[in-house]
Amino acid sequence: MIHLLRVPIIRREEPAPGHVELWLQSPELATSTPGQFADVVTEGMLRRPISFSRIDRANHQVAMLLQVVGDGTRWLAAQRPGTMLDVMGPLGNGFLPPAPARDWCLVGGGVGIPPLYAAVQAWGTHTASRPTVILGARDQQLLLLVDEFQALGCVVEITTDNGTRGRRGTVEAPLCDWLDSHPDGQVYACGPTPMLASVARLTQGRTGIFLALEQRMGCGIGACLACVIPGYGVSGQAGYLRVCTDGPVFRSEELIFE
Amino acid sequence: MKLSVNLPRGLVLKNPIVAASGTFGFGPEYKDLVNIGDLGGVSVKGVSPEPWPGNPPPRVWETTGGLLNSIGLQNHGVEAFCAHDLPFLRDTGTAVIVNIIGHTVEEYQRVAERLAKEPGVSALEVNISCPNIKQGGMSFGHDPDQAYLVTQAVRKGSDLPMMVKLSPNVPSPAVIAEAVQSAGADMISAINTLVGLAIDKERRRPALGGTTGGLSGPAIKPIALRVVYEVAQRVKIPIIGMGGITTASDVVEFLMAGAHAVMVGTVTFQYPRRMQEIVAQLPDELLRWGFSSVQEAVGAALPSKRGGLFDALT
């Protein structure tokens, strides 16, 4: 059920330069599944789609961790506790829970990391083993939620483009290692499209690989057909899929990466 | 207050607020958020004879006071529309306006003929003004002879009430309006989006996958009002006005410029219930400016209706 809501900001943190996490009080949004998102009114003509970094059903709270990239996110990042936000949600399809008997690994790049944290919060203790988390960023300062993942008992592997923390390079190398040692493992990934393309390539032939995508979005509810990406529809024919309602989480075999 | 609008060939809108094509999907998408039966009508996204894939993403880009889009008329074709979307819409109690598109005159006629057989279609909106497709679309709306031929073909294909949607990307939309009126159009809808471009500085290229896009939103309202005002003085058939409407106050401006009803689009993305709010606020807004019905406001700002001292002197 999609709601049009006015919800208060109850807490605001700055976890990394240019990043802000806002906690919202909302029983409706707290019913979200990890990977789902909400569409928030800012100053511009379009709402801003932002996924949840935390979903706390018990306390009726969610959090959104956003990166300031333009005017809309700049406005949102400047809002303080007490402000009421105009929010539509929950929207889209979230991740499916991992199979209890399978190992799972989460791969996050930059501001794609937050929805993975919500997934580990929801399911991290229900699986056979605590998940491995591979986090990548351009620089160590831009790594998000590392301590939080560790606090949940995850094995955290870090890569940075400039080598300031963890392995230098992309998430590919540690992901290859993990896939080699976990032939039946599942992967949940969110991040820049080139990263998702390599996750899809490296996991080809496996099942239960979930990728969360981002795209410029219009209506958020499937009407305007703005936020499309190439993929295979229900008929199996190649075409465009809507990130807002067919996704934002897709099975890797649904997508076509050029 | 009487909000209903009587249009040619028996088309009646319960109020003058219609969802603009391209912003309200094919019908069911907004059903959980909007009471569709409260709207005067819904003009669905463009429907073609066969499925169209649309343009490569990104397809939208925000601009100051506006929205640039390059969707490219993605749709699943008239058969799928009739099978999956139309049955939902015809039970909502709103007027169902089907926006039709084609690459050729024959394709426009084929869609019109197909929809004429289908119960539940209230009217056709002939889209000769979409700036986002390379073949057909806007090219028909830029030449009075081409516009005439498309309109004539659709008229031949269907007896449904028919409006033709005009492009603002021409020196004189009124010339096109005259051509489609003489070809048998019952109404004009105006305006479609304006061709624009945005630059993605990070990627050092045009922002939209289709390179150029169509601009909508409040930024284009003065242009839309100008077109409605000019066209209203050149044709006898009613005009459905649109372009940047976000409030009941905007609606009264379009009515006074000569529109009989309006379409509301871009604002729906931000505020899905805004059209219903406008319907609720419209009576007070009309009264505020001295009108006791929608009909009374239509064309109130046109030279023929003004008749004041200033006009007598000039």
Coordinates of C-alpha atoms in Angstrom, one line a residue:
Chain A
M1 CA 0.0 0.0 0.0
I2 CA 1.4 3.3 -1.1
H3 CA 0.9 6.3 1.3
L4 CA 1.1 10.0 0.8
L5 CA 2.5 11.2 4.1
R6 CA 3.7 14.1 6.1
V7 CA 6.4 12.7 8.4
P8 CA 8.7 14.4 10.9
I9 CA 12.5 14.2 10.8
I10 CA 13.5 13.1 14.3
R11 CA 17.3 12.8 14.0
R12 CA 20.0 13.9 11.6
E13 CA 23.6 12.7 11.3
E14 CA 26.4 13.4 8.9
P15 CA 28.1 10.0 8.5
A16 CA 30.5 11.1 5.7
P17 CA 31.4 14.3 3.8
G18 CA 28.5 15.2 1.6
H19 CA 26.3 12.6 3.1
V20 CA 23.4 13.0 5.5
E21 CA 21.2 10.4 7.3
L22 CA 17.7 11.4 8.3
W23 CA 15.6 9.4 10.7
L24 CA 11.8 9.7 10.1
Q25 CA 9.0 8.7 12.4
S26 CA 6.4 6.9 10.4
P27 CA 4.5 3.6 11.1
E28 CA 3.6 3.4 7.4
L29 CA 7.2 3.6 6.1
A30 CA 8.4 1.3 8.8
T31 CA 6.4 -1.5 7.1
S32 CA 8.9 -1.3 4.2
T33 CA 11.0 -4.2 2.9
P34 CA 14.8 -3.6 2.5
G35 CA 15.4 -2.3 -1.0
Q36 CA 12.2 -0.4 -1.2
F37 CA 12.3 3.4 -1.3
A38 CA 10.3 6.6 -0.7
D39 CA 9.8 9.6 -2.9
V40 CA 10.4 12.9 -1.1
V41 CA 9.2 16.4 -2.1
T42 CA 12.1 18.9 -2.3
E43 CA 12.2 22.3 -4.0
G44 CA 12.2 21.0 -7.5
M45 CA 9.5 19.7 -9.9
L46 CA 10.2 16.1 -9.1
R47 CA 10.3 14.1 -5.9
R48 CA 13.6 12.5 -4.9
P49 CA 13.6 8.7 -4.7
I50 CA 15.7 7.5 -1.7
S51 CA 16.0 4.0 -0.3
F52 CA 16.0 3.2 3.4
S53 CA 19.2 2.6 5.3
R54 CA 17.3 1.5 8.4
I55 CA 13.8 0.1 8.9
D56 CA 12.8 -0.2 12.6
R57 CA 9.3 -1.7 12.7
A58 CA 9.2 -1.9 16.4
N59 CA 9.8 1.8 16.9
H60 CA 8.0 2.9 13.7
Q61 CA 11.1 4.5 12.3
V62 CA 13.0 4.5 9.1
A63 CA 16.2 6.3 8.1
M64 CA 17.4 7.5 4.7
L65 CA 21.1 8.0 4.0
L66 CA 21.6 10.3 1.1
Q67 CA 24.4 11.9 -0.8
V68 CA 24.2 15.5 -1.9
V69 CA 24.4 15.4 -5.6
G70 CA 22.2 18.3 -6.8
D71 CA 19.7 21.0 -5.6
G72 CA 17.1 18.5 -4.4
T73 CA 19.4 16.5 -2.2
R74 CA 21.1 19.7 -1.0
W75 CA 17.8 21.0 0.2
L76 CA 16.9 17.7 1.8
A77 CA 20.3 17.4 3.5
A78 CA 19.8 20.9 5.0
Q79 CA 16.6 20.0 6.8
R80 CA 16.7 19.6 10.6
P81 CA 14.9 17.5 13.2
G82 CA 11.3 18.8 13.6
T83 CA 10.8 19.5 9.9
M84 CA 7.9 17.7 8.3
L85 CA 8.7 16.0 5.0
D86 CA 6.1 15.3 2.3
V87 CA 6.9 11.6 1.5
M88 CA 5.3 9.0 -0.8
G89 CA 6.0 5.4 0.0
P90 CA 6.9 2.7 0.5
L91 CA 7.6 2.2 -3.3
G92 CA 8.9 -0.5 -5.5
N93 CA 10.0 -4.1 -4.9
G94 CA 12.5 -4.8 -2.2
F95 CA 15.0 -7.6 -1.9
L96 CA 13.7 -11.1 -1.2
P97 CA 15.1 -12.6 1.9
P98 CA 18.1 -14.9 1.4
A99 CA 17.5 -18.6 1.5
P100 CA 18.2 -19.7 5.1
A101 CA 20.6 -22.5 4.2
R102 CA 22.7 -20.5 1.7
D103 CA 25.6 -18.2 2.3
W104 CA 25.1 -14.6 1.2
C105 CA 27.3 -11.7 0.4
L106 CA 26.4 -8.0 0.0
V107 CA 28.3 -5.8 -2.4
G108 CA 27.8 -2.0 -2.0
G109 CA 29.4 0.9 -3.8
G110 CA 29.2 4.4 -2.4
V111 CA 25.7 5.6 -1.7
G112 CA 24.4 2.1 -2.8
I113 CA 25.6 0.8 0.6
P114 CA 22.6 2.0 2.8
P115 CA 19.8 -0.3 1.5
L116 CA 22.2 -3.3 2.0
Y117 CA 22.5 -2.3 5.7
A118 CA 18.7 -2.5 6.0
A119 CA 18.8 -6.0 4.5
V120 CA 21.4 -7.2 7.0
Q121 CA 19.4 -5.7 9.8
A122 CA 16.3 -7.5 8.7
W123 CA 17.8 -10.9 7.8
G124 CA 21.4 -11.0 9.0
T125 CA 20.8 -13.2 11.9
H126 CA 18.3 -15.6 10.3
T127 CA 20.8 -17.2 7.9
A128 CA 23.2 -20.1 8.4
S129 CA 26.2 -17.8 8.6
R130 CA 26.6 -14.0 9.0
P131 CA 26.9 -12.4 5.6
T132 CA 30.1 -11.1 4.1
V133 CA 29.9 -7.5 3.2
I134 CA 32.1 -6.0 0.4
L135 CA 32.1 -2.2 0.4
G136 CA 33.7 0.0 -2.1
A137 CA 34.2 3.7 -2.4
R138 CA 36.4 6.2 -4.1
D139 CA 38.1 7.2 -0.8
Q140 CA 38.0 5.9 2.7
Q141 CA 36.1 9.0 3.9
L142 CA 33.2 8.0 1.6
L143 CA 32.8 4.5 3.1
L144 CA 29.4 4.2 4.7
L145 CA 28.2 2.2 7.7
V146 CA 31.4 0.1 8.1
D147 CA 31.1 0.0 11.9
E148 CA 27.4 -0.8 11.8
F149 CA 27.9 -3.8 9.6
Q150 CA 30.7 -5.0 11.9
A151 CA 28.5 -4.5 14.9
L152 CA 26.0 -6.9 13.3
G153 CA 28.7 -9.6 13.1
C154 CA 29.4 -9.3 9.3
V155 CA 32.8 -10.0 7.8
V156 CA 33.5 -6.6 6.1
E157 CA 35.9 -6.4 3.2
I158 CA 36.8 -2.9 2.0
T159 CA 38.1 -1.6 -1.3
T160 CA 38.9 2.0 -2.2
D161 CA 39.8 3.4 -5.6
N162 CA 42.7 5.3 -4.2
G163 CA 43.9 2.6 -1.7
T164 CA 43.3 4.8 1.4
R165 CA 41.6 1.9 3.1
G166 CA 41.4 -1.8 2.4
R167 CA 42.3 -3.2 -1.0
R168 CA 43.1 -0.7 -3.8
G169 CA 40.7 -1.2 -6.7
T170 CA 37.1 -2.2 -7.2
V171 CA 34.9 -4.7 -5.4
E172 CA 35.6 -7.2 -8.1
A173 CA 38.6 -8.9 -6.6
P174 CA 37.2 -9.7 -3.2
L175 CA 33.9 -10.7 -4.8
C176 CA 35.7 -13.2 -7.0
D177 CA 37.4 -14.6 -4.0
W178 CA 34.1 -15.0 -2.1
L179 CA 32.4 -16.6 -5.1
D180 CA 35.2 -19.1 -5.5
S181 CA 34.9 -20.2 -1.9
H182 CA 31.0 -20.1 -1.9
P183 CA 29.9 -21.9 -5.0
D184 CA 26.2 -21.8 -3.9
G185 CA 26.3 -18.3 -2.5
Q186 CA 23.8 -15.6 -3.1
V187 CA 24.8 -12.0 -3.8
Y188 CA 22.9 -8.7 -3.1
A189 CA 24.3 -5.6 -4.7
C190 CA 23.7 -1.9 -4.9
G191 CA 25.9 0.7 -6.4
P192 CA 27.0 2.4 -9.6
T193 CA 25.9 0.7 -12.9
P194 CA 29.4 -0.5 -13.9
M195 CA 29.7 -2.2 -10.5
L196 CA 26.4 -3.9 -10.9
A197 CA 27.3 -5.0 -14.5
S198 CA 30.5 -6.7 -13.1
V199 CA 28.5 -8.4 -10.3
A200 CA 26.0 -9.7 -12.9
R201 CA 28.9 -10.9 -15.1
L202 CA 30.8 -12.6 -12.3
T203 CA 27.7 -14.3 -10.9
Q204 CA 26.4 -15.5 -14.2
G205 CA 24.7 -18.9 -13.9
R206 CA 23.9 -18.5 -10.2
T207 CA 20.4 -18.0 -8.8
G208 CA 19.3 -15.6 -6.1
I209 CA 21.4 -12.7 -7.3
F210 CA 19.6 -9.4 -6.5
L211 CA 20.7 -6.0 -7.9
A212 CA 19.2 -2.7 -6.7
L213 CA 19.3 0.0 -9.4
E214 CA 19.1 3.7 -9.6
Q215 CA 17.7 5.8 -12.4
R216 CA 16.4 9.4 -13.0
M217 CA 12.7 9.0 -12.0
G218 CA 9.5 10.9 -12.7
C219 CA 6.3 9.7 -11.1
G220 CA 7.7 6.9 -8.9
I221 CA 4.6 4.7 -9.4
G222 CA 4.9 3.4 -12.9
A223 CA 2.9 5.9 -14.9
C224 CA 5.4 8.1 -16.7
L225 CA 7.9 5.5 -18.0
A226 CA 10.9 7.8 -17.3
C227 CA 13.1 5.6 -15.0
V228 CA 13.6 2.7 -17.4
I229 CA 16.5 0.4 -17.9
P230 CA 17.1 -2.4 -20.5
G231 CA 15.9 -5.8 -19.5
Y232 CA 13.6 -8.7 -20.2
G233 CA 9.9 -8.3 -19.4
V234 CA 7.6 -11.1 -18.2
S235 CA 7.2 -12.2 -21.7
G236 CA 10.9 -12.8 -21.9
Q237 CA 11.3 -10.2 -24.7
A238 CA 14.0 -7.5 -24.5
G239 CA 12.6 -4.1 -23.7
Y240 CA 12.6 -1.4 -21.0
L241 CA 11.8 -2.2 -17.4
R242 CA 10.7 0.5 -14.9
V243 CA 13.1 0.9 -12.0
C244 CA 10.2 2.4 -9.8
T245 CA 7.7 -0.5 -10.1
D246 CA 9.4 -3.4 -11.8
G247 CA 12.4 -2.7 -9.5
P248 CA 14.3 -1.1 -8.0
V249 CA 15.5 -4.6 -7.0
F250 CA 15.8 -7.0 -9.9
R251 CA 17.1 -10.5 -10.3
S252 CA 20.3 -10.3 -12.3
E253 CA 19.0 -12.4 -15.1
E254 CA 16.2 -9.8 -15.8
L255 CA 18.7 -7.1 -16.7
I256 CA 20.7 -6.3 -19.8
F257 CA 24.0 -4.5 -19.3
E258 CA 25.6 -3.0 -22.4
Chain B
M1 CA -21.7 25.7 -8.8
K2 CA -22.0 24.1 -12.3
L3 CA -18.6 22.7 -13.1
S4 CA -19.6 20.5 -16.0
V5 CA -18.4 21.2 -19.5
N6 CA -20.4 20.3 -22.6
L7 CA -18.2 19.7 -25.6
P8 CA -18.9 18.6 -29.2
R9 CA -20.4 15.2 -30.2
G10 CA -22.0 14.8 -26.8
L11 CA -18.7 14.7 -24.8
V12 CA -19.5 15.9 -21.3
L13 CA -16.8 16.4 -18.7
K14 CA -18.1 16.5 -15.1
N15 CA -15.6 19.2 -14.4
P16 CA -12.9 20.9 -16.6
I17 CA -9.9 19.2 -15.0
V18 CA -8.4 16.4 -17.2
A19 CA -5.2 14.5 -16.5
A20 CA -2.8 15.3 -19.3
S21 CA -1.5 12.6 -21.6
G22 CA 1.9 11.2 -20.6
T23 CA 1.5 12.0 -16.9
F24 CA -1.2 9.6 -15.8
G25 CA -0.1 6.4 -17.4
F26 CA -2.6 4.2 -19.2
G27 CA -5.2 4.4 -16.5
P28 CA -4.7 2.1 -13.5
E29 CA -1.3 3.3 -12.3
Y30 CA -2.6 6.1 -10.0
K31 CA -5.7 4.2 -8.7
D32 CA -4.4 3.7 -5.1
L33 CA -3.6 7.4 -4.8
V34 CA -6.2 9.3 -6.8
N35 CA -10.0 9.0 -6.9
I36 CA -10.0 8.9 -10.7
G37 CA -13.8 9.3 -10.8
D38 CA -13.4 12.8 -9.4
L39 CA -11.6 14.0 -12.4
G40 CA -13.2 15.5 -15.5
G41 CA -11.3 13.2 -17.7
V42 CA -8.1 11.2 -18.2
S43 CA -6.0 11.4 -21.4
V44 CA -3.9 8.3 -21.4
K45 CA -0.4 8.0 -22.6
G46 CA 0.0 7.9 -26.4
V47 CA -1.3 4.6 -28.0
S48 CA 0.1 3.4 -31.3
P49 CA -1.1 0.5 -33.6
E50 CA 1.9 -1.7 -32.5
P51 CA 4.1 -1.5 -29.4
W52 CA 6.7 1.2 -29.4
P53 CA 9.9 0.8 -27.3
G54 CA 10.5 4.4 -26.4
N55 CA 13.8 6.3 -26.1
P56 CA 17.0 5.3 -24.3
P57 CA 17.4 6.6 -20.7
P58 CA 17.9 9.0 -19.0
R59 CA 14.4 10.1 -20.0
V60 CA 13.8 13.0 -17.5
W61 CA 15.8 16.0 -16.3
E62 CA 14.7 18.7 -14.0
T63 CA 15.1 22.3 -15.0
T64 CA 14.3 25.6 -13.4
G65 CA 10.5 25.6 -13.1
G66 CA 10.1 22.8 -15.5
L67 CA 10.7 19.2 -16.5
L68 CA 12.4 18.1 -19.7
N69 CA 11.4 14.6 -20.9
S70 CA 12.3 12.3 -23.7
I71 CA 10.1 9.2 -23.1
G72 CA 9.6 8.6 -26.8
L73 CA 6.0 7.4 -26.5
Q74 CA 6.8 4.0 -25.1
N75 CA 3.5 2.0 -25.1
H76 CA 2.4 -1.6 -25.5
G77 CA 0.1 -0.9 -28.5
V78 CA -3.6 -0.5 -29.0
E79 CA -4.5 -4.2 -28.6
A80 CA -2.8 -4.4 -25.2
F81 CA -4.4 -1.1 -24.2
C82 CA -7.9 -2.3 -25.1
A83 CA -7.3 -5.6 -23.3
H84 CA -5.6 -4.4 -20.1
D85 CA -6.1 -0.8 -19.4
L86 CA -9.4 0.4 -21.0
P87 CA -11.6 -2.0 -19.0
F88 CA -10.3 -0.4 -15.8
L89 CA -10.8 3.2 -17.0
R90 CA -14.3 2.8 -18.3
D91 CA -15.6 1.8 -14.9
T92 CA -14.1 4.8 -13.1
G93 CA -16.7 7.3 -14.2
T94 CA -14.3 9.7 -15.7
A95 CA -14.2 10.7 -19.4
V96 CA -11.7 8.4 -21.1
I97 CA -9.6 10.3 -23.7
V98 CA -7.3 8.2 -25.7
N99 CA -4.2 9.9 -27.1
I100 CA -3.3 8.3 -30.4
I101 CA 0.0 8.3 -32.3
G102 CA 1.4 6.9 -35.4
H103 CA 4.4 7.1 -37.8
T104 CA 2.2 7.5 -40.8
V105 CA -1.3 8.9 -41.6
E106 CA -2.5 5.3 -42.1
E107 CA -1.3 4.3 -38.6
Y108 CA -3.3 7.2 -37.0
Q109 CA -6.3 6.0 -38.9
R110 CA -5.8 2.4 -37.9
V111 CA -5.7 3.2 -34.2
A112 CA -8.8 5.4 -34.5
E113 CA -10.7 2.7 -36.3
R114 CA -9.7 0.1 -33.7
L115 CA -10.8 2.4 -30.8
A116 CA -14.0 3.3 -32.5
K117 CA -15.1 -0.4 -32.0
E118 CA -14.3 -0.4 -28.3
P119 CA -16.9 0.6 -25.7
G120 CA -15.7 3.1 -23.1
V121 CA -13.7 5.5 -25.2
S122 CA -15.1 9.0 -24.7
A123 CA -12.9 10.9 -27.1
L124 CA -9.7 10.7 -29.1
E125 CA -6.8 13.1 -28.8
V126 CA -4.7 13.1 -31.9
N127 CA -1.1 13.7 -31.0
I128 CA 0.7 15.5 -33.9
S129 CA 3.0 17.3 -31.6
C130 CA 5.3 15.0 -29.6
P131 CA 8.8 16.3 -30.0
N132 CA 10.4 13.0 -29.0
I133 CA 10.1 10.7 -31.9
K134 CA 12.0 11.0 -35.2
Q135 CA 9.4 9.8 -37.6
G136 CA 5.8 11.0 -37.5
G137 CA 4.7 12.8 -34.3
M138 CA 5.6 16.4 -34.3
S139 CA 6.4 16.5 -38.0
F140 CA 2.7 16.2 -38.7
G141 CA 2.0 19.1 -36.4
H142 CA 4.4 21.4 -38.1
D143 CA 2.8 21.6 -41.5
P144 CA -0.8 22.6 -42.0
D145 CA -1.3 20.3 -45.0
Q146 CA 0.1 17.3 -43.0
A147 CA -2.0 18.2 -40.0
Y148 CA -5.0 18.4 -42.3
L149 CA -4.3 14.9 -43.7
V150 CA -3.9 13.2 -40.3
T151 CA -7.0 14.8 -38.9
Q152 CA -9.0 13.9 -42.0
A153 CA -7.8 10.3 -41.8
V154 CA -8.8 10.0 -38.1
R155 CA -12.2 11.5 -38.8
K156 CA -12.7 8.9 -41.5
G157 CA -11.7 6.2 -39.0
S158 CA -14.0 7.2 -36.2
D159 CA -17.1 9.2 -35.2
L160 CA -15.8 9.7 -31.7
P161 CA -15.3 13.2 -30.4
M162 CA -11.8 14.2 -31.6
M163 CA -9.3 16.8 -30.4
V164 CA -6.0 17.5 -32.1
K165 CA -3.1 18.4 -29.9
L166 CA -1.0 21.3 -31.1
S167 CA 2.7 21.8 -31.0
P168 CA 4.0 25.1 -29.7
N169 CA 7.2 24.6 -31.7
V170 CA 5.9 26.4 -34.8
P171 CA 5.7 30.1 -35.7
S172 CA 1.9 30.1 -35.7
P173 CA 0.0 27.3 -33.9
A174 CA -3.2 29.1 -35.0
V175 CA -2.5 28.3 -38.6
I176 CA -2.3 24.6 -37.7
A177 CA -5.5 25.0 -35.7
E178 CA -7.4 26.4 -38.7
A179 CA -6.2 23.5 -40.8
V180 CA -7.4 20.8 -38.4
Q181 CA -10.7 22.5 -37.8
S182 CA -11.3 22.5 -41.6
A183 CA -10.4 18.8 -41.7
G184 CA -13.1 17.9 -39.2
A185 CA -11.5 18.2 -35.7
D186 CA -14.1 18.8 -33.0
M187 CA -11.6 20.4 -30.5
I188 CA -8.1 21.6 -30.1
S189 CA -5.8 20.6 -27.2
A190 CA -2.8 22.9 -26.6
I191 CA 0.0 22.9 -25.9
N192 CA 2.3 19.9 -26.1
T193 CA 5.9 20.4 -24.7
L194 CA 8.5 22.7 -26.1
V195 CA 11.7 21.3 -27.5
G196 CA 14.6 21.8 -25.1
L197 CA 18.1 20.6 -24.2
A198 CA 19.9 20.0 -20.9
I199 CA 23.6 19.4 -20.3
D200 CA 25.0 16.8 -18.0
K201 CA 28.3 18.5 -16.9
E202 CA 29.7 15.4 -15.2
R203 CA 29.3 13.2 -18.3
R204 CA 30.0 16.1 -20.7
R205 CA 27.1 15.4 -23.0
P206 CA 23.4 16.2 -23.4
A207 CA 21.6 14.9 -20.3
L208 CA 18.8 13.0 -22.0
G209 CA 19.2 9.7 -23.8
G210 CA 17.2 11.2 -26.7
T211 CA 19.5 14.3 -26.8
T212 CA 16.6 16.8 -26.9
G213 CA 13.4 16.6 -24.9
G214 CA 10.0 18.3 -24.3
L215 CA 9.8 21.0 -21.7
S216 CA 6.7 21.0 -19.4
G217 CA 5.8 22.6 -16.1
P218 CA 5.2 26.1 -14.8
A219 CA 8.1 27.5 -16.9
I220 CA 5.9 27.1 -20.1
K221 CA 2.7 28.5 -18.7
P222 CA 3.0 32.0 -20.4
I223 CA 3.7 30.4 -23.7
A224 CA 0.7 28.0 -23.3
L225 CA -1.6 30.9 -22.5
R226 CA -0.4 32.9 -25.5
V227 CA -1.1 29.9 -27.8
V228 CA -4.6 29.3 -26.3
Y229 CA -5.4 33.1 -26.6
E230 CA -4.3 33.2 -30.2
V231 CA -6.0 30.0 -31.3
A232 CA -9.2 31.0 -29.5
Q233 CA -9.5 34.0 -31.8
R234 CA -8.9 32.0 -35.0
V235 CA -11.1 28.9 -34.6
K236 CA -14.7 28.2 -33.5
I237 CA -14.1 24.8 -32.0
P238 CA -13.4 24.5 -28.2
I239 CA -9.9 24.4 -26.8
I240 CA -8.6 22.2 -24.0
G241 CA -5.7 24.3 -22.6
M242 CA -2.6 23.1 -20.8
G243 CA 0.9 24.0 -20.0
G244 CA 2.3 24.4 -16.4
I245 CA -1.0 24.4 -14.6
T246 CA -0.5 23.8 -10.8
T247 CA -3.4 25.6 -9.1
A248 CA -7.1 26.5 -9.5
S249 CA -5.9 30.1 -10.1
D250 CA -3.9 28.9 -13.2
V251 CA -7.1 27.1 -14.4
V252 CA -9.1 30.4 -14.3
E253 CA -6.4 32.1 -16.4
F254 CA -6.6 29.4 -19.1
L255 CA -10.4 29.6 -19.1
M256 CA -10.2 33.4 -19.4
A257 CA -7.7 33.0 -22.3
G258 CA -10.3 31.0 -24.2
A259 CA -10.0 27.3 -23.0
H260 CA -13.2 25.4 -22.2
A261 CA -11.4 22.9 -20.1
V262 CA -7.8 22.2 -19.1
M263 CA -5.3 19.4 -18.7
V264 CA -3.0 19.1 -15.7
G265 CA 0.2 17.1 -16.0
T266 CA 3.6 17.7 -14.6
V267 CA 2.5 18.7 -11.1
T268 CA 0.9 15.3 -10.6
F269 CA 4.3 13.7 -10.4
Q270 CA 5.1 15.8 -7.3
Y271 CA 1.6 16.0 -5.9
P272 CA -0.6 13.1 -7.1
R273 CA -3.8 14.5 -5.6
R274 CA -3.4 18.0 -6.9
M275 CA -6.0 17.6 -9.7
Q276 CA -8.6 16.6 -7.1
E277 CA -7.6 19.6 -4.9
I278 CA -8.0 21.9 -7.9
V279 CA -11.5 20.5 -8.6
A280 CA -12.4 21.2 -5.0
Q281 CA -11.0 24.8 -5.0
L282 CA -12.3 25.8 -8.5
P283 CA -15.7 27.1 -7.4
D284 CA -14.3 29.5 -4.9
E285 CA -11.6 30.6 -7.3
L286 CA -14.2 31.3 -10.1
L287 CA -16.4 33.2 -7.6
R288 CA -13.4 35.2 -6.5
W289 CA -13.1 36.6 -10.1
G290 CA -16.8 37.1 -10.5
F291 CA -17.8 34.0 -12.4
S292 CA -20.7 31.8 -11.4
S293 CA -19.9 28.9 -13.7
V294 CA -17.0 27.5 -15.7
Q295 CA -18.7 28.5 -18.9
E296 CA -18.9 32.2 -17.8
A297 CA -15.2 32.4 -17.5
V298 CA -14.4 30.9 -20.9
G299 CA -12.8 33.5 -23.1
A300 CA -13.5 36.4 -20.6
A301 CA -10.1 37.9 -21.5
L302 CA -10.5 37.7 -25.2
P303 CA -10.8 41.0 -27.1
S304 CA -14.3 40.1 -28.3
K305 CA -15.5 39.6 -24.7
R306 CA -13.7 42.5 -23.0
G307 CA -15.4 45.4 -24.6
G308 CA -14.1 48.0 -22.1
L309 CA -13.3 51.6 -22.6
F310 CA -9.6 50.8 -23.4
D311 CA -10.7 48.5 -26.2
A312 CA -13.0 51.1 -27.6
L313 CA -10.2 53.5 -27.8
T314 CA -7.7 51.1 -29.4

